[in-house]
Coordinates of C-alpha atoms in Angstrom, one line a residue:
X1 CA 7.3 36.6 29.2
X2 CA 6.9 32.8 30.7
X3 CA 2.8 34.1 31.8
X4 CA 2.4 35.6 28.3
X5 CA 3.6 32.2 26.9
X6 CA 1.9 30.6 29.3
X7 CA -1.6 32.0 28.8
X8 CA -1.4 31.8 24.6
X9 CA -0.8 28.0 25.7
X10 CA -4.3 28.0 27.5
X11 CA -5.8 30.1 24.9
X12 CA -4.7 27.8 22.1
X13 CA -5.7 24.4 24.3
X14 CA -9.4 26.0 24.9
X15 CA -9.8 26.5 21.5
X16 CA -8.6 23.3 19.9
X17 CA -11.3 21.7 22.4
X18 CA -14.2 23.7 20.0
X19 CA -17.4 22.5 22.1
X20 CA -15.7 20.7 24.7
X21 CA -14.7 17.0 25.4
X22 CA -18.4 15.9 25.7
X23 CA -19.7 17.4 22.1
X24 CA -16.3 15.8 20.4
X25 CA -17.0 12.5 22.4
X26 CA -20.7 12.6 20.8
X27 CA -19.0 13.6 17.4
X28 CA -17.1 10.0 17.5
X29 CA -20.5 7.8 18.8
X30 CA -22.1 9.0 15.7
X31 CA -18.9 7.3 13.5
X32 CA -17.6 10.5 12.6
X33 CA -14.3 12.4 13.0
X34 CA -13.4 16.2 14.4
X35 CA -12.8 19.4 12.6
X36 CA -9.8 19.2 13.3
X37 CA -9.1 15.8 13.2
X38 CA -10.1 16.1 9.7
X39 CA -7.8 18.7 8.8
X40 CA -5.2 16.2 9.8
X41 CA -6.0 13.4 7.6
X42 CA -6.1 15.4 4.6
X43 CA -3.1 17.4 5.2
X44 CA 0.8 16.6 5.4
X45 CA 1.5 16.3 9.1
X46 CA 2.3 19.3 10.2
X47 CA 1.7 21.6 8.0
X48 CA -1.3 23.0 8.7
X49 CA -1.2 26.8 9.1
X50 CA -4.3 28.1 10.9
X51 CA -5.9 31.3 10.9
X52 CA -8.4 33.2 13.3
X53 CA -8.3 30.9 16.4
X54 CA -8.9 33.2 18.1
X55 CA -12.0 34.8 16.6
X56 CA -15.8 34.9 18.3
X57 CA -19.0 36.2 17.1
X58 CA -20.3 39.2 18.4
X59 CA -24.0 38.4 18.5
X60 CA -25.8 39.7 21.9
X61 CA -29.3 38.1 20.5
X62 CA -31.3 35.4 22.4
X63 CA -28.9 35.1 25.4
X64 CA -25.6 34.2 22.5
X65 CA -23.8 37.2 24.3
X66 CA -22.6 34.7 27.0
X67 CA -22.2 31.9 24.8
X68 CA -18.7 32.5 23.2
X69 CA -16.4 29.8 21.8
X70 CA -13.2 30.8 20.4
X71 CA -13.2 30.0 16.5
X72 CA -16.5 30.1 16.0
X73 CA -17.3 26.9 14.6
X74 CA -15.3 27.1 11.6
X75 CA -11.3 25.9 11.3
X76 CA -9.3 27.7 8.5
X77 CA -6.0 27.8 7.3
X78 CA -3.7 26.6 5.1
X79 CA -1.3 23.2 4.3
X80 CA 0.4 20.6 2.2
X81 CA -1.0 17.6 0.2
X82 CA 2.0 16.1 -1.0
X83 CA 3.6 18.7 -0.7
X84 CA 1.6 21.0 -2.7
X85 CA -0.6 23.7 -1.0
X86 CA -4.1 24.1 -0.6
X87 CA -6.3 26.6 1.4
X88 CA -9.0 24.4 3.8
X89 CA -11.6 25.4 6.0
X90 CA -13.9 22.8 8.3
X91 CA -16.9 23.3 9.9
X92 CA -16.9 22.2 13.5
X93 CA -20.4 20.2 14.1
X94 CA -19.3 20.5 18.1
X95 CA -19.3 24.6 17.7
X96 CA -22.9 25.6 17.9
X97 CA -23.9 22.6 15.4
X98 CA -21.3 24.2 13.1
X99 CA -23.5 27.1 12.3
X100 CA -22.7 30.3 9.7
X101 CA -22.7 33.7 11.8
X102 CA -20.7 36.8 10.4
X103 CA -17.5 35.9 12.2
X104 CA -18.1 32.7 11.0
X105 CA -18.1 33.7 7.3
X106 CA -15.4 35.9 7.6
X107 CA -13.1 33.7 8.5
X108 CA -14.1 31.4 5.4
X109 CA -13.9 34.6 3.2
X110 CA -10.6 35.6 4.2
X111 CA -8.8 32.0 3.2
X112 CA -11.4 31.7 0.0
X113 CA -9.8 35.3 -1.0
X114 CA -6.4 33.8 -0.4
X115 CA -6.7 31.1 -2.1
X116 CA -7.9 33.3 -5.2
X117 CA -5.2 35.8 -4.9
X118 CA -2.3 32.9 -4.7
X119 CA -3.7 30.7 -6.9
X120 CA -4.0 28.0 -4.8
X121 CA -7.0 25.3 -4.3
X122 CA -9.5 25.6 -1.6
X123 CA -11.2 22.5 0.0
X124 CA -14.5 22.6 2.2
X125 CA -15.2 20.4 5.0
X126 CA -18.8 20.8 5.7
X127 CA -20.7 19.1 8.7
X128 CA -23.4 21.9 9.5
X129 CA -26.2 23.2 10.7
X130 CA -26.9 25.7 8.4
X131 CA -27.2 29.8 9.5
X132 CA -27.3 30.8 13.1
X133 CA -30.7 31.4 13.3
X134 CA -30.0 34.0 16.2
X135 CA -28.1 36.4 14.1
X136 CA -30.7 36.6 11.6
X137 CA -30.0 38.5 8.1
X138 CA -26.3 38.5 9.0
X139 CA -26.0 35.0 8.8
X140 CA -27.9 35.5 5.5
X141 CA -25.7 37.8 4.3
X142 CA -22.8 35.5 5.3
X143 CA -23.8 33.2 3.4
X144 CA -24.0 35.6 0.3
X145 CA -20.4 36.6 0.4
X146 CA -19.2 32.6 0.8
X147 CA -21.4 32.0 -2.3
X148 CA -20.4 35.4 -4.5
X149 CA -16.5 34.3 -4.0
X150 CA -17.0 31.0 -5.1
X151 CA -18.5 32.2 -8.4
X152 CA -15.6 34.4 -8.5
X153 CA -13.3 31.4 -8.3
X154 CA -14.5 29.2 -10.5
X155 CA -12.6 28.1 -13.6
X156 CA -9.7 30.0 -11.6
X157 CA -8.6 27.9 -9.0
X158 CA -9.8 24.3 -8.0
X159 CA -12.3 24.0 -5.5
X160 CA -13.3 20.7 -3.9
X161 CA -16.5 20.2 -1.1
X162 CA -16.6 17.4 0.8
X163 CA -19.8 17.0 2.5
X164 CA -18.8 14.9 6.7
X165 CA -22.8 15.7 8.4
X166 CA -25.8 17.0 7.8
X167 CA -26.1 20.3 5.2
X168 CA -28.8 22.1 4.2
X169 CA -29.9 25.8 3.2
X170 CA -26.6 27.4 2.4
X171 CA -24.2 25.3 3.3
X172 CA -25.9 22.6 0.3
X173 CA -25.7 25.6 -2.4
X174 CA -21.8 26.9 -1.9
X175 CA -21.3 23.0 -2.3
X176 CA -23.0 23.3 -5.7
X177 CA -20.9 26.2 -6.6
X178 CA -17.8 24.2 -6.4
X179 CA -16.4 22.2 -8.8
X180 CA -16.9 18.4 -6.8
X181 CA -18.4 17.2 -4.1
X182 CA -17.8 13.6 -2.3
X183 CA -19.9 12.4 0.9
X184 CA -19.8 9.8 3.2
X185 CA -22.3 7.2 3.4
X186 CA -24.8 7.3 6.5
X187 CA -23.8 10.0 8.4
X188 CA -23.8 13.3 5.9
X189 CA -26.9 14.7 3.9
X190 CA -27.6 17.4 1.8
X191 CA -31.1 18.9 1.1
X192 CA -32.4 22.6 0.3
X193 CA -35.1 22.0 3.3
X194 CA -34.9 19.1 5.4
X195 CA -37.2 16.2 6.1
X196 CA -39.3 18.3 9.2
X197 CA -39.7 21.3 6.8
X198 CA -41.2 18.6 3.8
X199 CA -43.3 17.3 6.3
X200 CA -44.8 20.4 7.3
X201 CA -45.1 22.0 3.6
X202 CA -46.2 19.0 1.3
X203 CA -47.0 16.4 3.9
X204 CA -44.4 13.9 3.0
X205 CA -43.0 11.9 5.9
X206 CA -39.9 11.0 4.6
X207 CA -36.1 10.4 6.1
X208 CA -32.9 12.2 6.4
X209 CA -31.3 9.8 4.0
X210 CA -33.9 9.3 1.8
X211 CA -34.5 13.1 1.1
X212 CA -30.6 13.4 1.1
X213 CA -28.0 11.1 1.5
X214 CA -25.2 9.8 -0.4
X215 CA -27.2 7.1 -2.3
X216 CA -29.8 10.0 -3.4
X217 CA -27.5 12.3 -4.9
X218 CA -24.3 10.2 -6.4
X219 CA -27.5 8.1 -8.4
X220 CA -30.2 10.3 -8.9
X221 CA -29.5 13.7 -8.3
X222 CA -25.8 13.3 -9.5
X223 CA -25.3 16.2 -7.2
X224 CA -22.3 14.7 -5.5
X225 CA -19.3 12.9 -7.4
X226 CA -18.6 10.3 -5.0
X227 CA -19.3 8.8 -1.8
X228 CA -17.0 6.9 0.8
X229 CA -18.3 4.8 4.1
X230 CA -16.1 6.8 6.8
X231 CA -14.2 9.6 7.3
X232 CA -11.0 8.2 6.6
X233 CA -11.4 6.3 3.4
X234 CA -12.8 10.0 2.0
X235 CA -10.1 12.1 3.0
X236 CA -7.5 9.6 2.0
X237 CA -8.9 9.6 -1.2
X238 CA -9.8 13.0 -1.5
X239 CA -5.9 13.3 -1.4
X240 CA -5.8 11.3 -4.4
X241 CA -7.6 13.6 -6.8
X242 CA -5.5 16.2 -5.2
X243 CA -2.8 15.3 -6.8
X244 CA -4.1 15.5 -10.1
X245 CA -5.5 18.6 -10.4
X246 CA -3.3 21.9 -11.3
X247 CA -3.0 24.7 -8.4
X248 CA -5.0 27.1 -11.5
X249 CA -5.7 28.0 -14.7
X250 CA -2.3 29.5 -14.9
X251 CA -0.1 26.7 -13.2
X252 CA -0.4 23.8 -15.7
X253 CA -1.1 20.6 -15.3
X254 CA 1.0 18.6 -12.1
X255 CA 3.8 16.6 -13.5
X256 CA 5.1 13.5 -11.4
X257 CA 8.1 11.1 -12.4
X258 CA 6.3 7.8 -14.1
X259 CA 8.0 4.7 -14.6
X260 CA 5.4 3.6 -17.5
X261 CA 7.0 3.2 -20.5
X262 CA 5.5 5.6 -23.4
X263 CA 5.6 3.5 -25.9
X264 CA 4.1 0.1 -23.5
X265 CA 1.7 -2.2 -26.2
X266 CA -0.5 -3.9 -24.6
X267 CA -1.8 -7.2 -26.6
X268 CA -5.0 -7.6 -24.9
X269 CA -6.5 -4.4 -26.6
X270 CA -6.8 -6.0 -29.7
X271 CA -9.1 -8.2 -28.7
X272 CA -11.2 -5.8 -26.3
X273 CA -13.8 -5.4 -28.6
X274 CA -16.1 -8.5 -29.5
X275 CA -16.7 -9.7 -33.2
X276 CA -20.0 -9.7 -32.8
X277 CA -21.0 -6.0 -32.6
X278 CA -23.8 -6.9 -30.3
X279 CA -22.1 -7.9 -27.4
X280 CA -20.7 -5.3 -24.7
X281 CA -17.2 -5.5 -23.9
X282 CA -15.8 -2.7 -20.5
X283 CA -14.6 0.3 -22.0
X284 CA -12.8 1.0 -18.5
X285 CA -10.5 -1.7 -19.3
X286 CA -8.9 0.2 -22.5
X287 CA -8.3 3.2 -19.8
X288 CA -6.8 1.7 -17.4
X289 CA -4.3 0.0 -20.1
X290 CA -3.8 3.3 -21.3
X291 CA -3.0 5.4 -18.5
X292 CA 0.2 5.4 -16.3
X293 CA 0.6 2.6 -14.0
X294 CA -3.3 1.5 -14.9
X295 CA -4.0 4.5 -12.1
X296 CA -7.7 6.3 -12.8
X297 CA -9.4 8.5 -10.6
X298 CA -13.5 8.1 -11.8
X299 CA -15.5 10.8 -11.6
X300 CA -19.6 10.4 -10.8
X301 CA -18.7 6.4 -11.1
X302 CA -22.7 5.8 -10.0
X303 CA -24.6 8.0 -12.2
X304 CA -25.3 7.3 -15.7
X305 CA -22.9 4.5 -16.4
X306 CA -23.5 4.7 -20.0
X307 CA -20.2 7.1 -19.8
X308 CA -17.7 7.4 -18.0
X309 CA -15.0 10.8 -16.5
X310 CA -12.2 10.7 -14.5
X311 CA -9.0 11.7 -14.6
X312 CA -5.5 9.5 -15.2
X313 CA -1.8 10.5 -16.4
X314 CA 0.1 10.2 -19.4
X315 CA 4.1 10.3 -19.1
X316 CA 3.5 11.7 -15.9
X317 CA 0.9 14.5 -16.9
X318 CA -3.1 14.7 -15.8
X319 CA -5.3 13.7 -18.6
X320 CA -9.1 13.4 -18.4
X321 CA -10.5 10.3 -20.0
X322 CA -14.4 10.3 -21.3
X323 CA -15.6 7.2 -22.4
X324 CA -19.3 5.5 -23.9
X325 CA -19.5 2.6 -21.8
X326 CA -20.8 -0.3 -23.7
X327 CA -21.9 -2.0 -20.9
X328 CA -24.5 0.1 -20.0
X329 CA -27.4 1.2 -22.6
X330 CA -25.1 -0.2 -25.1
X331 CA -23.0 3.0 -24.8
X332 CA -25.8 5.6 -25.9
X333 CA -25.9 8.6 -25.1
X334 CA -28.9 10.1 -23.0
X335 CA -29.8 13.5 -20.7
X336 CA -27.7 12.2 -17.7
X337 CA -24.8 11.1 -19.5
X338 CA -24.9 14.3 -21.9
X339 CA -25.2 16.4 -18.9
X340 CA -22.4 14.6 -16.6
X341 CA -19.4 14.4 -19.4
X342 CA -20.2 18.1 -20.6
X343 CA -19.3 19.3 -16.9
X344 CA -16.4 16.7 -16.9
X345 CA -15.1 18.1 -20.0
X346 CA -15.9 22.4 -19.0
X347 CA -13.4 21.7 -15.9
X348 CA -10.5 20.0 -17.7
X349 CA -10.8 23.0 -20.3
X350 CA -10.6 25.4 -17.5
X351 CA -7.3 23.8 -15.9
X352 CA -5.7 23.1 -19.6
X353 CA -6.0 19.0 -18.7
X354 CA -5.9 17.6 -22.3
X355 CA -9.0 15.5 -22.7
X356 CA -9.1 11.7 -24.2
X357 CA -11.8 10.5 -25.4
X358 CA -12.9 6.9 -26.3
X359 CA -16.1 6.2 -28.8
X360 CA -18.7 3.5 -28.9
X361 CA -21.8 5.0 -29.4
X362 CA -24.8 4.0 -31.3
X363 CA -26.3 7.6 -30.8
X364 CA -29.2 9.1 -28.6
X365 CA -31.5 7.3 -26.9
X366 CA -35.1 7.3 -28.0
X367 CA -38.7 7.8 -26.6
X368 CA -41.0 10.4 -25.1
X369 CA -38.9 10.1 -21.6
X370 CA -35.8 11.7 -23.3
X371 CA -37.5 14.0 -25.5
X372 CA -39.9 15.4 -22.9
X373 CA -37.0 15.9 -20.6
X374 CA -35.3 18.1 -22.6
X375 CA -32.4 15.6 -24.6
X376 CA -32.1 18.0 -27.3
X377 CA -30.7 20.5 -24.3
X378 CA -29.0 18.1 -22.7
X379 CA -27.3 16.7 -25.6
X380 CA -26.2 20.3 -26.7
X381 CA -24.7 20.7 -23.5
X382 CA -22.1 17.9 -24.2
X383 CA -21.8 19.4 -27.7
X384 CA -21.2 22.4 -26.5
X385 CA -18.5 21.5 -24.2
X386 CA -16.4 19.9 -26.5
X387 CA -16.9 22.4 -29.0
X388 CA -16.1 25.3 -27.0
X389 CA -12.9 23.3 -25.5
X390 CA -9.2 24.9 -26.5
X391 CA -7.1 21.8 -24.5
X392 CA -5.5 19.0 -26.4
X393 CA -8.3 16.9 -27.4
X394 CA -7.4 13.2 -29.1
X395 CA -9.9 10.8 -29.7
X396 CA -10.2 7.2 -30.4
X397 CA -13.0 5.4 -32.2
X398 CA -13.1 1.6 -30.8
X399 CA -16.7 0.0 -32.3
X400 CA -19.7 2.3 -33.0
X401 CA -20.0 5.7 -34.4
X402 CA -22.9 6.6 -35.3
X403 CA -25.4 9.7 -36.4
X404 CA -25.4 12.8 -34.3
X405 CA -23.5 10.9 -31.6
X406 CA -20.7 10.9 -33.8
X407 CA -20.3 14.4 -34.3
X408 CA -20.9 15.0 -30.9
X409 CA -17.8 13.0 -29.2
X410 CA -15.2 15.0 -30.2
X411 CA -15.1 14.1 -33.7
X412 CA -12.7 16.1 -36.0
X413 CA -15.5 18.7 -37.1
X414 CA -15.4 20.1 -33.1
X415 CA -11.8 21.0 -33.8
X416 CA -10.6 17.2 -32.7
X417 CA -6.9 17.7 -32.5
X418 CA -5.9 13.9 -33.2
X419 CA -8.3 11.4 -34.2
X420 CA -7.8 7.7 -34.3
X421 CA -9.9 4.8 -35.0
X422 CA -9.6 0.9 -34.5
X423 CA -10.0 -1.4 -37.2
X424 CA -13.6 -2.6 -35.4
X425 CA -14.4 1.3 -35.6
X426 CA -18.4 1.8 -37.4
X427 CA -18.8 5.5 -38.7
X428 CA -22.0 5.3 -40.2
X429 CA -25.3 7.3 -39.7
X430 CA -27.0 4.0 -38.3
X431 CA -26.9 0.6 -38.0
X432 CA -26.6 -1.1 -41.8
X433 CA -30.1 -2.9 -41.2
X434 CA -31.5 -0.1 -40.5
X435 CA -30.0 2.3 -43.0
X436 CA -30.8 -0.3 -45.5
X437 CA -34.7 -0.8 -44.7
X438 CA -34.8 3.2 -45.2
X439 CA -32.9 3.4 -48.7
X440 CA -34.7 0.4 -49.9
X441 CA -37.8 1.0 -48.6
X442 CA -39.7 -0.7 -51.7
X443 CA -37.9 -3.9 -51.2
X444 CA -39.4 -4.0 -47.5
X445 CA -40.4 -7.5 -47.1
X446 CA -37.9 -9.3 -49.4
X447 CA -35.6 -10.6 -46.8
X448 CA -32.7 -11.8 -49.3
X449 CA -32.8 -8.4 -51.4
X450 CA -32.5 -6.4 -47.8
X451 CA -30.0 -9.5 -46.2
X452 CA -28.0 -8.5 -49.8
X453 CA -28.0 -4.7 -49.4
X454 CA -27.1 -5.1 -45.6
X455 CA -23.4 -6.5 -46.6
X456 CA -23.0 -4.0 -49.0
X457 CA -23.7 -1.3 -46.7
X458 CA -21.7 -2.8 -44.3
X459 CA -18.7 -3.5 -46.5
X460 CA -18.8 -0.1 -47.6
X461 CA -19.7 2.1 -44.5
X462 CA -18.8 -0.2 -41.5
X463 CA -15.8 0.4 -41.6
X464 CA -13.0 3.3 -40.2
X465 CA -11.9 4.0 -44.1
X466 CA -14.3 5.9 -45.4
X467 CA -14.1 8.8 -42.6
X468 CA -10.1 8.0 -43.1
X469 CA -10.2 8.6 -46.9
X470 CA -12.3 12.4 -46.1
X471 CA -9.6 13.1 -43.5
X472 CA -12.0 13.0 -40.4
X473 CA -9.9 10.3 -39.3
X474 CA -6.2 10.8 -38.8
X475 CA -5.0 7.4 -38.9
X476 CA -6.5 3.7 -38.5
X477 CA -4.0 2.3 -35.9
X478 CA -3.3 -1.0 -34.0
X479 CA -5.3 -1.2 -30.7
X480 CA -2.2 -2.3 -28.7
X481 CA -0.4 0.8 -30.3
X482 CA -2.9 3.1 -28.1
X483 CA -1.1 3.8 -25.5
X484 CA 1.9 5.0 -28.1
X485 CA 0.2 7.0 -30.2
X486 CA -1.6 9.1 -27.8
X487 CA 1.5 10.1 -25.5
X488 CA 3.2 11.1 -29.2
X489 CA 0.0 13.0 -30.0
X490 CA 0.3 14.5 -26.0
X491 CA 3.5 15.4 -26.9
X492 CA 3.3 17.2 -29.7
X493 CA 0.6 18.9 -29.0
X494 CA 1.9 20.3 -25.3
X495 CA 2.6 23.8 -27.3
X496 CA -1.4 23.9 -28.5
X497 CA -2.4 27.4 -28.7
X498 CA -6.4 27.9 -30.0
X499 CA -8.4 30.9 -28.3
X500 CA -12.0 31.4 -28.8
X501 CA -13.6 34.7 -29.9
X502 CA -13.6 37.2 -27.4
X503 CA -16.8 37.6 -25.4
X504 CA -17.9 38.4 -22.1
X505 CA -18.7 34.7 -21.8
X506 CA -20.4 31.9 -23.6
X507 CA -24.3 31.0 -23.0
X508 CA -23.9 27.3 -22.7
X509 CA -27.3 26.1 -23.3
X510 CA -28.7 25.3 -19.5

């Protein structure tokens, strides 16, 4: 029995060494950390269960018959964040570059099938070299069956990539399939073909991290959520948004004891907003006053600043806030922006996260760059979302409100459960200059008759009552009252119960 023992011992040792001392030595000069080594960051020590340890390829190709690594480049298993589980499986880089063969993908299938059946969330590590080019169309098909199960799981379960080396081909579009992605700056990539391929196809010389790094796609792209400078700071924070996401659709949203008074007022919010309506003021800052303990977990924070997702608690429960930032683009609302809170907003009303939302929006923005690139779409994508939404949804109205944009955030007629407005809140078509030189379009040029009508528009549209007095607003309330009156609204509404019509489902417009 003592050999037996003895020789599982040695079997477990050579495979916990994946490549060999020299490859994970190499792993750590470029900055970056192991599979495994990985695994334990994230997880709860010692809880991580693994699975196939043990497993090899069985590809005699191209001399791979003699070159046999137990594991196969891949770690899998399950753990604890927190004390919650999750499914996880890490590509090892020192493994044959981290590579996809069969074996390789099975192992992945088997823990993204758990994960499904259990109910559980499933996190990727990815630091690959996309498929084993020796084993052909089954690395292909590999591929396939890691991309058909994570169609199969979204909206059911959680599922989180974060991207630790350089991705392309397939291990770039399962990423995609997920619901977020995070990299780490200067030593992971993502790109359908990288920068040789480009080279050789369109004769562009161009870099690793130009084609696709983590500046490229949490800026441009807005492929990726986030992005971290090392290993650790990632994974430490990847534990974070772990903890605010529910285990599925069916589990509910995590509660955890707060010590945040319900009914806190906090002063400063009534003077957040400027008196002169002109002037930006940081939406961020009525969140964070809002939520438990100031705590907010930002979604996408370097794309299209002109709104901002992420998720917070309220008495203890996830929320997700959307918010038009005023500080950038004055708050409008354009393609990026339309197209990063609508996604926002779809996984919150998969998980049943009651959404907040926070208005200042002086509407769409204008010119042939927006049109020709498809706003309309765009903009009914955000529409859409909140439209189609079922969760709690309570809304506040801080400054501007106006046209299309005002429908649009979650006003009342999208089957708003609770809307609010300040006392600074506009609901108006447009701006009262502007609304004016269109009514009184005769009187253009007489600057005292237009300067006259302005005030009167303004006194009587400018203004939260109007909306108030046709019951699209619920109440006008005290800005340092926020915080109150949307964990009463939270709490009333925790037994919501709205269902859609039956279909086989919806055709967001894409």
């Amino acid at each position: 029995m003592y050999k037996i023992l003895d020789e599982l011992a040695k079997r477990r040792e050579k495979a916990r060494l994946g490549g060999g001392q020299e490859r994970i030595d190499a792993q750590h000069k470029r900055g970056k950390l192991t599979a495994r080594e990985r695994i334990d960051l994230l997880l709860d020590a010692d809880s991580f269960e693994e699975y196939d340890m043990f497993v090899e390829h069985d590809c005699n190709e191209f001399g791979m018959g003699d070159k046999k690594i137990p594991g196969d480049g891949v770690v899998t298993g399950w753990g604890t964040v927190n004390g919650r589980p999750i499914y996880i499986f890490a590509k090892d880089f020192t493994v044959f570059g981290g590579s996809l063969s069969k074996a390789h993908s099975k192992k992945i299938n088997k823990v993204q099938d758990m994960a499904l059946r259990n109910g559980v969330p499933i996190i990727g590590i990815l630091d690959a070299g996309g498929a084993r080019i020796q084993e052909g169309v089954d690395a292909l098909g590999g591929y396939a069956e890691v991309f058909q199960r994570n169609v199969l799981a979204s909206g059911v379960i959680p599922q989180i990539t974060i991207i630790m080396g350089p991705c392309a081909g397939g291990d770039v579009y399962s990423p995609a399939l997920t619901d977020f992605i995070f990299m780490v700056r200067g030593t992971s990539y993502m790109f359908v073909t990288g920068p040789d391929v480009v080279k050789t196809v369109t004769n562009e010389e161009v870099t690793a991290e130009i084609l696709g790094g983590a500046k490229v796609h949490t800026t441009k792209s807005s492929v990726a959520d986030g992005a971290y400078d090392n290993d650790v700071e990632a994974l430490t924070d990847l534990r974070r948004l772990i903890d605010f996401l529910p285990l599925s659709n069916k589990a509910g949203v995590p509660v955890r004891k707060s010590h945040d008074a319900p009914t806190r007022m906090e002063m400063s919010l009534d003077t957040l907003v400027p008196q002169n309506p002109n002037l930006p003021y940081d939406i961020k800052e009525a969140i964070y006053k809002v939520a438990d303990e100031g705590e907010f977990f930002e979604i996408q924070k370097d794309f299209a600043g002109n709104i901002v997702v992420g998720f917070g608690r309220m008495e203890g429960r996830t929320v997700g806030f959307v918010a038009n930032q005023p500080m950038v683009l004055a708050g409008v609302l354009d393609s990026d922006s339309s197209r990063k809170a609508a996604r926002f907003i779809r996984f919150c009303d998969c998980f049943d996260i009651p959404i907040i939302t926070f208005v200042d929006v002086p509407g769409f923005l204008p010119g042939t760059a927006q049109e020709y690139g498809g706003l309309i779409k765009h903009g009914a994508k955000l529409l859409f979302a909140y439209a189609e939404a079922t969760v709690p949804k309570i809304t506040i109205i801080t400054r501007k409100a106006y046209g299309g944009a005002y429908d649009v955030m979650a006003s009342k007629h999208l089957r708003g459960d609770v809307n609010y407005a300040w006392p600074t809140a506009e609901i108006a078509v447009m701006g009262a200059k502007g609304a004016v030189e269109i009514i009184f379009r005769q009187s253009a040029g007489n600057e005292k008759e237009i300067e006259k009508q302005t005030k009167k528009y303004e006194a009587r549209f400018l203004n939260p009552f109007v909306a108030a007095e046709r019951g699209y607003i619920d109440d006008v309330i005290q800005p340092h009252n926020t915080r109150a009156r949307i964990t009463r609204a939270l709490t009333i509404l925790r037994g919501k119960q709205l269902e859609n019509p039956w279909k086989k489902h919806d055709n967001i417009p894409l």
